[in-house]
Amino acid sequence: MHVAMLLWSDRTQFGGRTLQTRDLAEGLERLGVQTTVLDARHPSRQMFKILAEVDIIHAQGGVTPLLGLLSRVLSKRPPQLVCTLHGWHRGGIRVQVENAIERIGLYGCVALTTPNSAMIGSLPSGLRTRTTRIPNGVPDRVSIASNSTSRPPRVLWIGRIGEAKGVDVALEAHRLAIRRFPGLELVIAGEVDPSWSAPDRPDGVTFVGGVVDPWSSFPSEILLHTPHYDACPRAVLEAMREGAAVVATRVGGIPELV
């Protein structure tokens, strides 16, 4: 069996959708399933040639379901098309158009999965019956979160640094908390959204940029996760794996996880 995964993400190294797709592909390979991950943001003749020869196309949201549907039409031996929804984007006209295109492509899928129940309820009634909730996961490993008392507690924030992920909420929360807990450290890990205007760097806050494995580099006792919306955040799953406490906004699929 050959499975092609169509990824729609500009987060090539740090994005949750990218990492989740990578983990799933590696898991399938360990089971003996041939797996190819394709960047659907740059469609090409070679990409459609590969899609025409696989058994299953696993679309990863965005415009990928529609591209998968187009591949089925062009193929002499149409592959099965399934899709995992990673969450609806919020934003302006461009984002709304992308969301509309995504929903059109979903009608060509034989099966859909979502990471939380709320997303199933937001789908049109014609799609709900073919949708199954399958929460995301993260690879197992020995917990490395430090419980040492030799330093003040460290709080870790992971995500794309910008308004959507609520980094301003995290900075304000730390500003208030440090009054009661002097020495409380907040480490902010992630790439900066170009549209975000960075404030003056507050005391006790360290911006470390994009880090492949922030839990190894900055062992922390607490994860602070403050998005305005999130479907099934990988950061929360990683915090649970590491044995760290989770302090998060009550939005999207986060309450189900916590």
PDB file of C-alpha atoms in Angstrom:
ATOM      1  CA  MET A   1       0.000   0.000   0.000  1.00  0.00           C
ATOM      2  CA  HIS A   2       1.178   3.514  -0.815  1.00  0.00           C
ATOM      3  CA  VAL A   3      -0.181   6.543   1.054  1.00  0.00           C
ATOM      4  CA  ALA A   4       0.475  10.124  -0.076  1.00  0.00           C
ATOM      5  CA  MET A   5       0.047  12.863   2.515  1.00  0.00           C
ATOM      6  CA  LEU A   6      -0.786  16.296   1.146  1.00  0.00           C
ATOM      7  CA  LEU A   7       0.451  18.962   3.535  1.00  0.00           C
ATOM      8  CA  TRP A   8      -0.697  22.579   3.438  1.00  0.00           C
ATOM      9  CA  SER A   9       1.509  24.539   5.818  1.00  0.00           C
ATOM     10  CA  ASP A  10       4.257  27.133   5.677  1.00  0.00           C
ATOM     11  CA  ARG A  11       5.548  25.931   9.044  1.00  0.00           C
ATOM     12  CA  THR A  12       8.157  23.544   7.655  1.00  0.00           C
ATOM     13  CA  GLN A  13       9.886  22.828  10.959  1.00  0.00           C
ATOM     14  CA  PHE A  14       7.886  23.995  13.947  1.00  0.00           C
ATOM     15  CA  GLY A  15       4.181  23.936  13.033  1.00  0.00           C
ATOM     16  CA  GLY A  16       1.893  21.477  14.794  1.00  0.00           C
ATOM     17  CA  ARG A  17       0.248  20.381  11.533  1.00  0.00           C
ATOM     18  CA  THR A  18       3.649  19.723   9.958  1.00  0.00           C
ATOM     19  CA  LEU A  19       4.950  17.780  12.956  1.00  0.00           C
ATOM     20  CA  GLN A  20       1.731  15.773  13.303  1.00  0.00           C
ATOM     21  CA  THR A  21       1.887  14.768   9.633  1.00  0.00           C
ATOM     22  CA  ARG A  22       5.550  13.813   9.994  1.00  0.00           C
ATOM     23  CA  ASP A  23       4.855  11.659  13.051  1.00  0.00           C
ATOM     24  CA  LEU A  24       1.969   9.885  11.332  1.00  0.00           C
ATOM     25  CA  ALA A  25       4.058   9.232   8.211  1.00  0.00           C
ATOM     26  CA  GLU A  26       6.904   7.805  10.298  1.00  0.00           C
ATOM     27  CA  GLY A  27       4.444   5.608  12.195  1.00  0.00           C
ATOM     28  CA  LEU A  28       2.991   4.223   8.964  1.00  0.00           C
ATOM     29  CA  GLU A  29       6.493   3.529   7.629  1.00  0.00           C
ATOM     30  CA  ARG A  30       7.281   1.498  10.758  1.00  0.00           C
ATOM     31  CA  LEU A  31       4.179  -0.573   9.991  1.00  0.00           C
ATOM     32  CA  GLY A  32       5.477  -1.264   6.497  1.00  0.00           C
ATOM     33  CA  VAL A  33       3.257   1.233   4.659  1.00  0.00           C
ATOM     34  CA  GLN A  34       4.997   3.216   1.936  1.00  0.00           C
ATOM     35  CA  THR A  35       4.369   6.881   2.702  1.00  0.00           C
ATOM     36  CA  THR A  36       5.156  10.044   0.744  1.00  0.00           C
ATOM     37  CA  VAL A  37       4.668  13.554   2.170  1.00  0.00           C
ATOM     38  CA  LEU A  38       4.034  16.217  -0.495  1.00  0.00           C
ATOM     39  CA  ASP A  39       4.015  19.999  -0.103  1.00  0.00           C
ATOM     40  CA  ALA A  40       0.688  20.938  -1.689  1.00  0.00           C
ATOM     41  CA  ARG A  41       1.510  24.652  -1.561  1.00  0.00           C
ATOM     42  CA  HIS A  42       3.719  24.055  -4.606  1.00  0.00           C
ATOM     43  CA  PRO A  43       1.732  21.716  -6.909  1.00  0.00           C
ATOM     44  CA  SER A  44       3.593  20.351  -9.900  1.00  0.00           C
ATOM     45  CA  ARG A  45       3.241  17.803 -12.660  1.00  0.00           C
ATOM     46  CA  GLN A  46       5.487  15.458 -10.655  1.00  0.00           C
ATOM     47  CA  MET A  47       3.219  15.781  -7.622  1.00  0.00           C
ATOM     48  CA  PHE A  48       0.102  14.847  -9.598  1.00  0.00           C
ATOM     49  CA  LYS A  49       2.008  11.937 -11.190  1.00  0.00           C
ATOM     50  CA  ILE A  50       2.753  10.549  -7.729  1.00  0.00           C
ATOM     51  CA  LEU A  51      -0.844  11.072  -6.590  1.00  0.00           C
ATOM     52  CA  ALA A  52      -2.138   9.168  -9.614  1.00  0.00           C
ATOM     53  CA  GLU A  53      -0.167   6.086  -8.561  1.00  0.00           C
ATOM     54  CA  VAL A  54      -0.930   5.851  -4.833  1.00  0.00           C
ATOM     55  CA  ASP A  55      -3.677   3.873  -3.094  1.00  0.00           C
ATOM     56  CA  ILE A  56      -4.736   6.529  -0.583  1.00  0.00           C
ATOM     57  CA  ILE A  57      -4.431  10.302  -0.535  1.00  0.00           C
ATOM     58  CA  HIS A  58      -4.470  11.653   3.011  1.00  0.00           C
ATOM     59  CA  ALA A  59      -5.220  15.384   2.777  1.00  0.00           C
ATOM     60  CA  GLN A  60      -4.132  17.520   5.727  1.00  0.00           C
ATOM     61  CA  GLY A  61      -6.615  20.369   5.442  1.00  0.00           C
ATOM     62  CA  GLY A  62      -6.352  23.696   3.670  1.00  0.00           C
ATOM     63  CA  VAL A  63      -6.693  23.389  -0.105  1.00  0.00           C
ATOM     64  CA  THR A  64      -5.378  19.793  -0.053  1.00  0.00           C
ATOM     65  CA  PRO A  65      -8.807  18.055  -0.157  1.00  0.00           C
ATOM     66  CA  LEU A  66      -9.636  19.892  -3.385  1.00  0.00           C
ATOM     67  CA  LEU A  67      -6.236  18.987  -4.864  1.00  0.00           C
ATOM     68  CA  GLY A  68      -6.834  15.381  -3.857  1.00  0.00           C
ATOM     69  CA  LEU A  69     -10.231  15.453  -5.522  1.00  0.00           C
ATOM     70  CA  LEU A  70      -8.652  16.829  -8.701  1.00  0.00           C
ATOM     71  CA  SER A  71      -6.085  14.015  -8.609  1.00  0.00           C
ATOM     72  CA  ARG A  72      -8.866  11.430  -8.429  1.00  0.00           C
ATOM     73  CA  VAL A  73     -10.482  12.931 -11.533  1.00  0.00           C
ATOM     74  CA  LEU A  74      -7.208  12.806 -13.462  1.00  0.00           C
ATOM     75  CA  SER A  75      -6.225   9.293 -12.370  1.00  0.00           C
ATOM     76  CA  LYS A  76      -7.041   6.140 -14.343  1.00  0.00           C
ATOM     77  CA  ARG A  77      -7.129   4.257 -11.043  1.00  0.00           C
ATOM     78  CA  PRO A  78      -8.567   6.801  -8.618  1.00  0.00           C
ATOM     79  CA  PRO A  79      -7.105   6.537  -5.104  1.00  0.00           C
ATOM     80  CA  GLN A  80      -9.269   6.778  -2.006  1.00  0.00           C
ATOM     81  CA  LEU A  81      -9.335  10.265  -0.514  1.00  0.00           C
ATOM     82  CA  VAL A  82      -9.428  10.892   3.237  1.00  0.00           C
ATOM     83  CA  CYS A  83      -8.789  14.090   5.169  1.00  0.00           C
ATOM     84  CA  THR A  84      -7.693  15.166   8.629  1.00  0.00           C
ATOM     85  CA  LEU A  85      -8.938  18.586   9.711  1.00  0.00           C
ATOM     86  CA  HIS A  86      -6.426  20.346  11.940  1.00  0.00           C
ATOM     87  CA  GLY A  87      -8.583  23.359  12.770  1.00  0.00           C
ATOM     88  CA  TRP A  88     -10.323  26.274  11.116  1.00  0.00           C
ATOM     89  CA  HIS A  89      -8.232  29.361  10.521  1.00  0.00           C
ATOM     90  CA  ARG A  90      -9.492  32.729  11.681  1.00  0.00           C
ATOM     91  CA  GLY A  91      -8.786  35.906   9.736  1.00  0.00           C
ATOM     92  CA  GLY A  92      -9.692  38.131   6.821  1.00  0.00           C
ATOM     93  CA  ILE A  93     -11.049  37.530   3.339  1.00  0.00           C
ATOM     94  CA  ARG A  94      -8.109  35.373   2.216  1.00  0.00           C
ATOM     95  CA  VAL A  95      -8.526  32.984   5.148  1.00  0.00           C
ATOM     96  CA  GLN A  96     -12.289  32.809   4.666  1.00  0.00           C
ATOM     97  CA  VAL A  97     -11.807  31.893   0.998  1.00  0.00           C
ATOM     98  CA  GLU A  98      -9.317  29.150   1.961  1.00  0.00           C
ATOM     99  CA  ASN A  99     -11.788  27.754   4.494  1.00  0.00           C
ATOM    100  CA  ALA A 100     -14.564  27.730   1.861  1.00  0.00           C
ATOM    101  CA  ILE A 101     -12.302  25.908  -0.621  1.00  0.00           C
ATOM    102  CA  GLU A 102     -11.397  23.386   2.061  1.00  0.00           C
ATOM    103  CA  ARG A 103     -15.050  22.571   2.754  1.00  0.00           C
ATOM    104  CA  ILE A 104     -15.795  22.074  -0.948  1.00  0.00           C
ATOM    105  CA  GLY A 105     -13.011  19.490  -1.179  1.00  0.00           C
ATOM    106  CA  LEU A 106     -14.262  17.644   1.893  1.00  0.00           C
ATOM    107  CA  TYR A 107     -17.315  16.384  -0.007  1.00  0.00           C
ATOM    108  CA  GLY A 108     -14.974  14.294  -2.168  1.00  0.00           C
ATOM    109  CA  CYS A 109     -13.538  12.457   0.859  1.00  0.00           C
ATOM    110  CA  VAL A 110     -14.754   9.002   1.873  1.00  0.00           C
ATOM    111  CA  ALA A 111     -13.779   9.677   5.492  1.00  0.00           C
ATOM    112  CA  LEU A 112     -12.810  12.645   7.664  1.00  0.00           C
ATOM    113  CA  THR A 113     -11.116  12.890  11.040  1.00  0.00           C
ATOM    114  CA  THR A 114     -11.003  15.796  13.473  1.00  0.00           C
ATOM    115  CA  PRO A 115      -9.039  16.126  16.733  1.00  0.00           C
ATOM    116  CA  ASN A 116     -11.991  17.370  18.814  1.00  0.00           C
ATOM    117  CA  SER A 117     -15.758  17.095  19.018  1.00  0.00           C
ATOM    118  CA  ALA A 118     -16.409  20.814  18.552  1.00  0.00           C
ATOM    119  CA  MET A 119     -15.091  20.681  14.990  1.00  0.00           C
ATOM    120  CA  ILE A 120     -17.497  17.890  14.085  1.00  0.00           C
ATOM    121  CA  GLY A 121     -20.396  20.026  15.268  1.00  0.00           C
ATOM    122  CA  SER A 122     -19.235  22.927  13.096  1.00  0.00           C
ATOM    123  CA  LEU A 123     -19.307  20.835   9.896  1.00  0.00           C
ATOM    124  CA  PRO A 124     -22.281  20.830   7.510  1.00  0.00           C
ATOM    125  CA  SER A 125     -24.718  18.022   8.352  1.00  0.00           C
ATOM    126  CA  GLY A 126     -23.816  16.144   5.169  1.00  0.00           C
ATOM    127  CA  LEU A 127     -20.218  15.727   6.372  1.00  0.00           C
ATOM    128  CA  ARG A 128     -20.773  14.860  10.021  1.00  0.00           C
ATOM    129  CA  THR A 129     -21.780  11.242   9.383  1.00  0.00           C
ATOM    130  CA  ARG A 130     -18.458  10.477   7.691  1.00  0.00           C
ATOM    131  CA  THR A 131     -16.370  12.236  10.363  1.00  0.00           C
ATOM    132  CA  THR A 132     -14.606  10.544  13.276  1.00  0.00           C
ATOM    133  CA  ARG A 133     -12.877  12.167  16.228  1.00  0.00           C
ATOM    134  CA  ILE A 134      -9.253  11.015  16.513  1.00  0.00           C
ATOM    135  CA  PRO A 135      -7.181  13.154  18.910  1.00  0.00           C
ATOM    136  CA  ASN A 136      -3.643  14.038  17.953  1.00  0.00           C
ATOM    137  CA  GLY A 137      -0.724  12.486  19.775  1.00  0.00           C
ATOM    138  CA  VAL A 138       2.986  12.959  20.341  1.00  0.00           C
ATOM    139  CA  PRO A 139       5.752  10.329  20.394  1.00  0.00           C
ATOM    140  CA  ASP A 140       6.490   8.731  23.742  1.00  0.00           C
ATOM    141  CA  ARG A 141       9.768   9.330  25.533  1.00  0.00           C
ATOM    142  CA  VAL A 142      11.100   9.524  29.073  1.00  0.00           C
ATOM    143  CA  SER A 143       9.916  12.693  30.772  1.00  0.00           C
ATOM    144  CA  ILE A 144      12.624  15.315  31.090  1.00  0.00           C
ATOM    145  CA  ALA A 145      10.732  18.193  32.719  1.00  0.00           C
ATOM    146  CA  SER A 146      12.761  19.350  35.694  1.00  0.00           C
ATOM    147  CA  ASN A 147      11.268  19.450  39.182  1.00  0.00           C
ATOM    148  CA  SER A 148      14.457  20.895  40.650  1.00  0.00           C
ATOM    149  CA  THR A 149      14.130  23.492  43.406  1.00  0.00           C
ATOM    150  CA  SER A 150      17.593  24.907  42.655  1.00  0.00           C
ATOM    151  CA  ARG A 151      16.054  27.589  40.435  1.00  0.00           C
ATOM    152  CA  PRO A 152      12.769  29.498  40.356  1.00  0.00           C
ATOM    153  CA  PRO A 153       9.929  27.772  38.479  1.00  0.00           C
ATOM    154  CA  ARG A 154      10.128  28.138  34.714  1.00  0.00           C
ATOM    155  CA  VAL A 155       7.062  28.731  32.541  1.00  0.00           C
ATOM    156  CA  LEU A 156       7.277  27.756  28.875  1.00  0.00           C
ATOM    157  CA  TRP A 157       5.182  29.228  26.048  1.00  0.00           C
ATOM    158  CA  ILE A 158       5.386  27.561  22.604  1.00  0.00           C
ATOM    159  CA  GLY A 159       3.826  28.760  19.367  1.00  0.00           C
ATOM    160  CA  ARG A 160       3.926  31.202  16.503  1.00  0.00           C
ATOM    161  CA  ILE A 161       4.558  34.507  18.219  1.00  0.00           C
ATOM    162  CA  GLY A 162       1.669  36.743  17.267  1.00  0.00           C
ATOM    163  CA  GLU A 163      -1.862  37.836  18.043  1.00  0.00           C
ATOM    164  CA  ALA A 164      -3.621  34.582  17.061  1.00  0.00           C
ATOM    165  CA  LYS A 165      -1.679  32.512  19.589  1.00  0.00           C
ATOM    166  CA  GLY A 166      -2.255  35.091  22.307  1.00  0.00           C
ATOM    167  CA  VAL A 167       1.347  35.872  23.184  1.00  0.00           C
ATOM    168  CA  ASP A 168       0.190  39.269  24.481  1.00  0.00           C
ATOM    169  CA  VAL A 169      -2.067  37.455  26.941  1.00  0.00           C
ATOM    170  CA  ALA A 170       0.912  35.388  28.112  1.00  0.00           C
ATOM    171  CA  LEU A 171       3.081  38.482  28.627  1.00  0.00           C
ATOM    172  CA  GLU A 172       0.352  40.217  30.609  1.00  0.00           C
ATOM    173  CA  ALA A 173      -0.226  37.104  32.740  1.00  0.00           C
ATOM    174  CA  HIS A 174       3.493  36.907  33.520  1.00  0.00           C
ATOM    175  CA  ARG A 175       3.619  40.619  34.366  1.00  0.00           C
ATOM    176  CA  LEU A 176       0.892  40.102  36.966  1.00  0.00           C
ATOM    177  CA  ALA A 177       2.247  36.792  38.298  1.00  0.00           C
ATOM    178  CA  ILE A 178       5.801  38.030  38.826  1.00  0.00           C
ATOM    179  CA  ARG A 179       4.534  40.516  41.422  1.00  0.00           C
ATOM    180  CA  ARG A 180       3.595  37.606  43.647  1.00  0.00           C
ATOM    181  CA  PHE A 181       6.326  35.196  42.554  1.00  0.00           C
ATOM    182  CA  PRO A 182       9.552  37.177  42.046  1.00  0.00           C
ATOM    183  CA  GLY A 183      12.037  35.328  39.874  1.00  0.00           C
ATOM    184  CA  LEU A 184       9.347  33.518  37.878  1.00  0.00           C
ATOM    185  CA  GLU A 185      10.848  32.907  34.433  1.00  0.00           C
ATOM    186  CA  LEU A 186       8.860  32.879  31.195  1.00  0.00           C
ATOM    187  CA  VAL A 187      10.532  31.368  28.125  1.00  0.00           C
ATOM    188  CA  ILE A 188       8.796  32.101  24.811  1.00  0.00           C
ATOM    189  CA  ALA A 189       9.751  29.692  22.020  1.00  0.00           C
ATOM    190  CA  GLY A 190       8.599  30.099  18.431  1.00  0.00           C
ATOM    191  CA  GLU A 191       8.934  31.931  15.176  1.00  0.00           C
ATOM    192  CA  VAL A 192       7.726  35.519  15.076  1.00  0.00           C
ATOM    193  CA  ASP A 193       4.707  36.373  12.945  1.00  0.00           C
ATOM    194  CA  PRO A 194       5.812  39.268  10.697  1.00  0.00           C
ATOM    195  CA  SER A 195       2.620  41.168  11.528  1.00  0.00           C
ATOM    196  CA  TRP A 196       3.342  41.165  15.274  1.00  0.00           C
ATOM    197  CA  SER A 197       4.795  44.266  16.904  1.00  0.00           C
ATOM    198  CA  ALA A 198       7.085  43.229  19.732  1.00  0.00           C
ATOM    199  CA  PRO A 199       6.683  45.205  22.985  1.00  0.00           C
ATOM    200  CA  ASP A 200       9.562  46.250  25.173  1.00  0.00           C
ATOM    201  CA  ARG A 201      11.110  43.099  26.619  1.00  0.00           C
ATOM    202  CA  PRO A 202       9.671  42.639  30.134  1.00  0.00           C
ATOM    203  CA  ASP A 203      11.728  41.499  33.107  1.00  0.00           C
ATOM    204  CA  GLY A 204      11.907  37.742  33.493  1.00  0.00           C
ATOM    205  CA  VAL A 205      10.916  37.000  29.887  1.00  0.00           C
ATOM    206  CA  THR A 206      13.263  35.365  27.387  1.00  0.00           C
ATOM    207  CA  PHE A 207      12.506  35.016  23.670  1.00  0.00           C
ATOM    208  CA  VAL A 208      14.484  32.068  22.268  1.00  0.00           C
ATOM    209  CA  GLY A 209      13.158  31.907  18.687  1.00  0.00           C
ATOM    210  CA  GLY A 210      12.246  28.716  16.856  1.00  0.00           C
ATOM    211  CA  VAL A 211      13.464  25.684  18.798  1.00  0.00           C
ATOM    212  CA  VAL A 212      13.030  22.153  17.453  1.00  0.00           C
ATOM    213  CA  ASP A 213      12.696  20.592  20.931  1.00  0.00           C
ATOM    214  CA  PRO A 214      12.038  23.329  23.505  1.00  0.00           C
ATOM    215  CA  TRP A 215      11.382  20.809  26.295  1.00  0.00           C
ATOM    216  CA  SER A 216      14.943  19.497  26.036  1.00  0.00           C
ATOM    217  CA  SER A 217      16.474  22.953  25.763  1.00  0.00           C
ATOM    218  CA  PHE A 218      14.317  24.594  28.439  1.00  0.00           C
ATOM    219  CA  PRO A 219      12.909  22.012  30.913  1.00  0.00           C
ATOM    220  CA  SER A 220       9.894  23.661  32.532  1.00  0.00           C
ATOM    221  CA  GLU A 221       7.386  22.979  35.265  1.00  0.00           C
ATOM    222  CA  ILE A 222       4.496  24.839  33.628  1.00  0.00           C
ATOM    223  CA  LEU A 223       3.206  25.279  30.087  1.00  0.00           C
ATOM    224  CA  LEU A 224       1.357  28.535  29.453  1.00  0.00           C
ATOM    225  CA  HIS A 225      -0.827  28.194  26.345  1.00  0.00           C
ATOM    226  CA  THR A 226      -2.934  31.251  25.507  1.00  0.00           C
ATOM    227  CA  PRO A 227      -4.385  31.046  21.962  1.00  0.00           C
ATOM    228  CA  HIS A 228      -7.649  32.669  20.978  1.00  0.00           C
ATOM    229  CA  TYR A 229      -8.507  29.413  19.193  1.00  0.00           C
ATOM    230  CA  ASP A 230      -6.804  26.028  18.884  1.00  0.00           C
ATOM    231  CA  ALA A 231      -8.096  22.632  17.784  1.00  0.00           C
ATOM    232  CA  CYS A 232      -5.728  20.131  19.424  1.00  0.00           C
ATOM    233  CA  PRO A 233      -2.505  21.914  20.356  1.00  0.00           C
ATOM    234  CA  ARG A 234       0.648  19.842  20.221  1.00  0.00           C
ATOM    235  CA  ALA A 235       2.225  21.993  22.938  1.00  0.00           C
ATOM    236  CA  VAL A 236      -0.402  20.825  25.450  1.00  0.00           C
ATOM    237  CA  LEU A 237       0.156  17.180  24.524  1.00  0.00           C
ATOM    238  CA  GLU A 238       3.912  17.591  24.909  1.00  0.00           C
ATOM    239  CA  ALA A 239       3.461  19.229  28.319  1.00  0.00           C
ATOM    240  CA  MET A 240       1.378  16.278  29.498  1.00  0.00           C
ATOM    241  CA  ARG A 241       4.046  13.891  28.241  1.00  0.00           C
ATOM    242  CA  GLU A 242       6.730  15.821  30.124  1.00  0.00           C
ATOM    243  CA  GLY A 243       4.745  15.886  33.354  1.00  0.00           C
ATOM    244  CA  ALA A 244       4.384  19.669  33.314  1.00  0.00           C
ATOM    245  CA  ALA A 245       1.288  21.502  34.532  1.00  0.00           C
ATOM    246  CA  VAL A 246      -0.880  23.144  31.866  1.00  0.00           C
ATOM    247  CA  VAL A 247      -2.367  26.620  32.224  1.00  0.00           C
ATOM    248  CA  ALA A 248      -4.399  27.392  29.112  1.00  0.00           C
ATOM    249  CA  THR A 249      -7.253  29.419  27.684  1.00  0.00           C
ATOM    250  CA  ARG A 250     -10.611  27.607  27.551  1.00  0.00           C
ATOM    251  CA  VAL A 251     -11.058  27.641  23.775  1.00  0.00           C
ATOM    252  CA  GLY A 252     -11.447  25.168  20.889  1.00  0.00           C
ATOM    253  CA  GLY A 253     -10.382  21.617  21.695  1.00  0.00           C
ATOM    254  CA  ILE A 254      -8.217  22.550  24.707  1.00  0.00           C
ATOM    255  CA  PRO A 255     -10.852  21.735  27.374  1.00  0.00           C
ATOM    256  CA  GLU A 256     -11.163  18.202  25.966  1.00  0.00           C
ATOM    257  CA  LEU A 257      -7.418  17.679  26.290  1.00  0.00           C
ATOM    258  CA  VAL A 258      -7.100  19.126  29.780  1.00  0.00           C
TER     259      VAL A 258
END
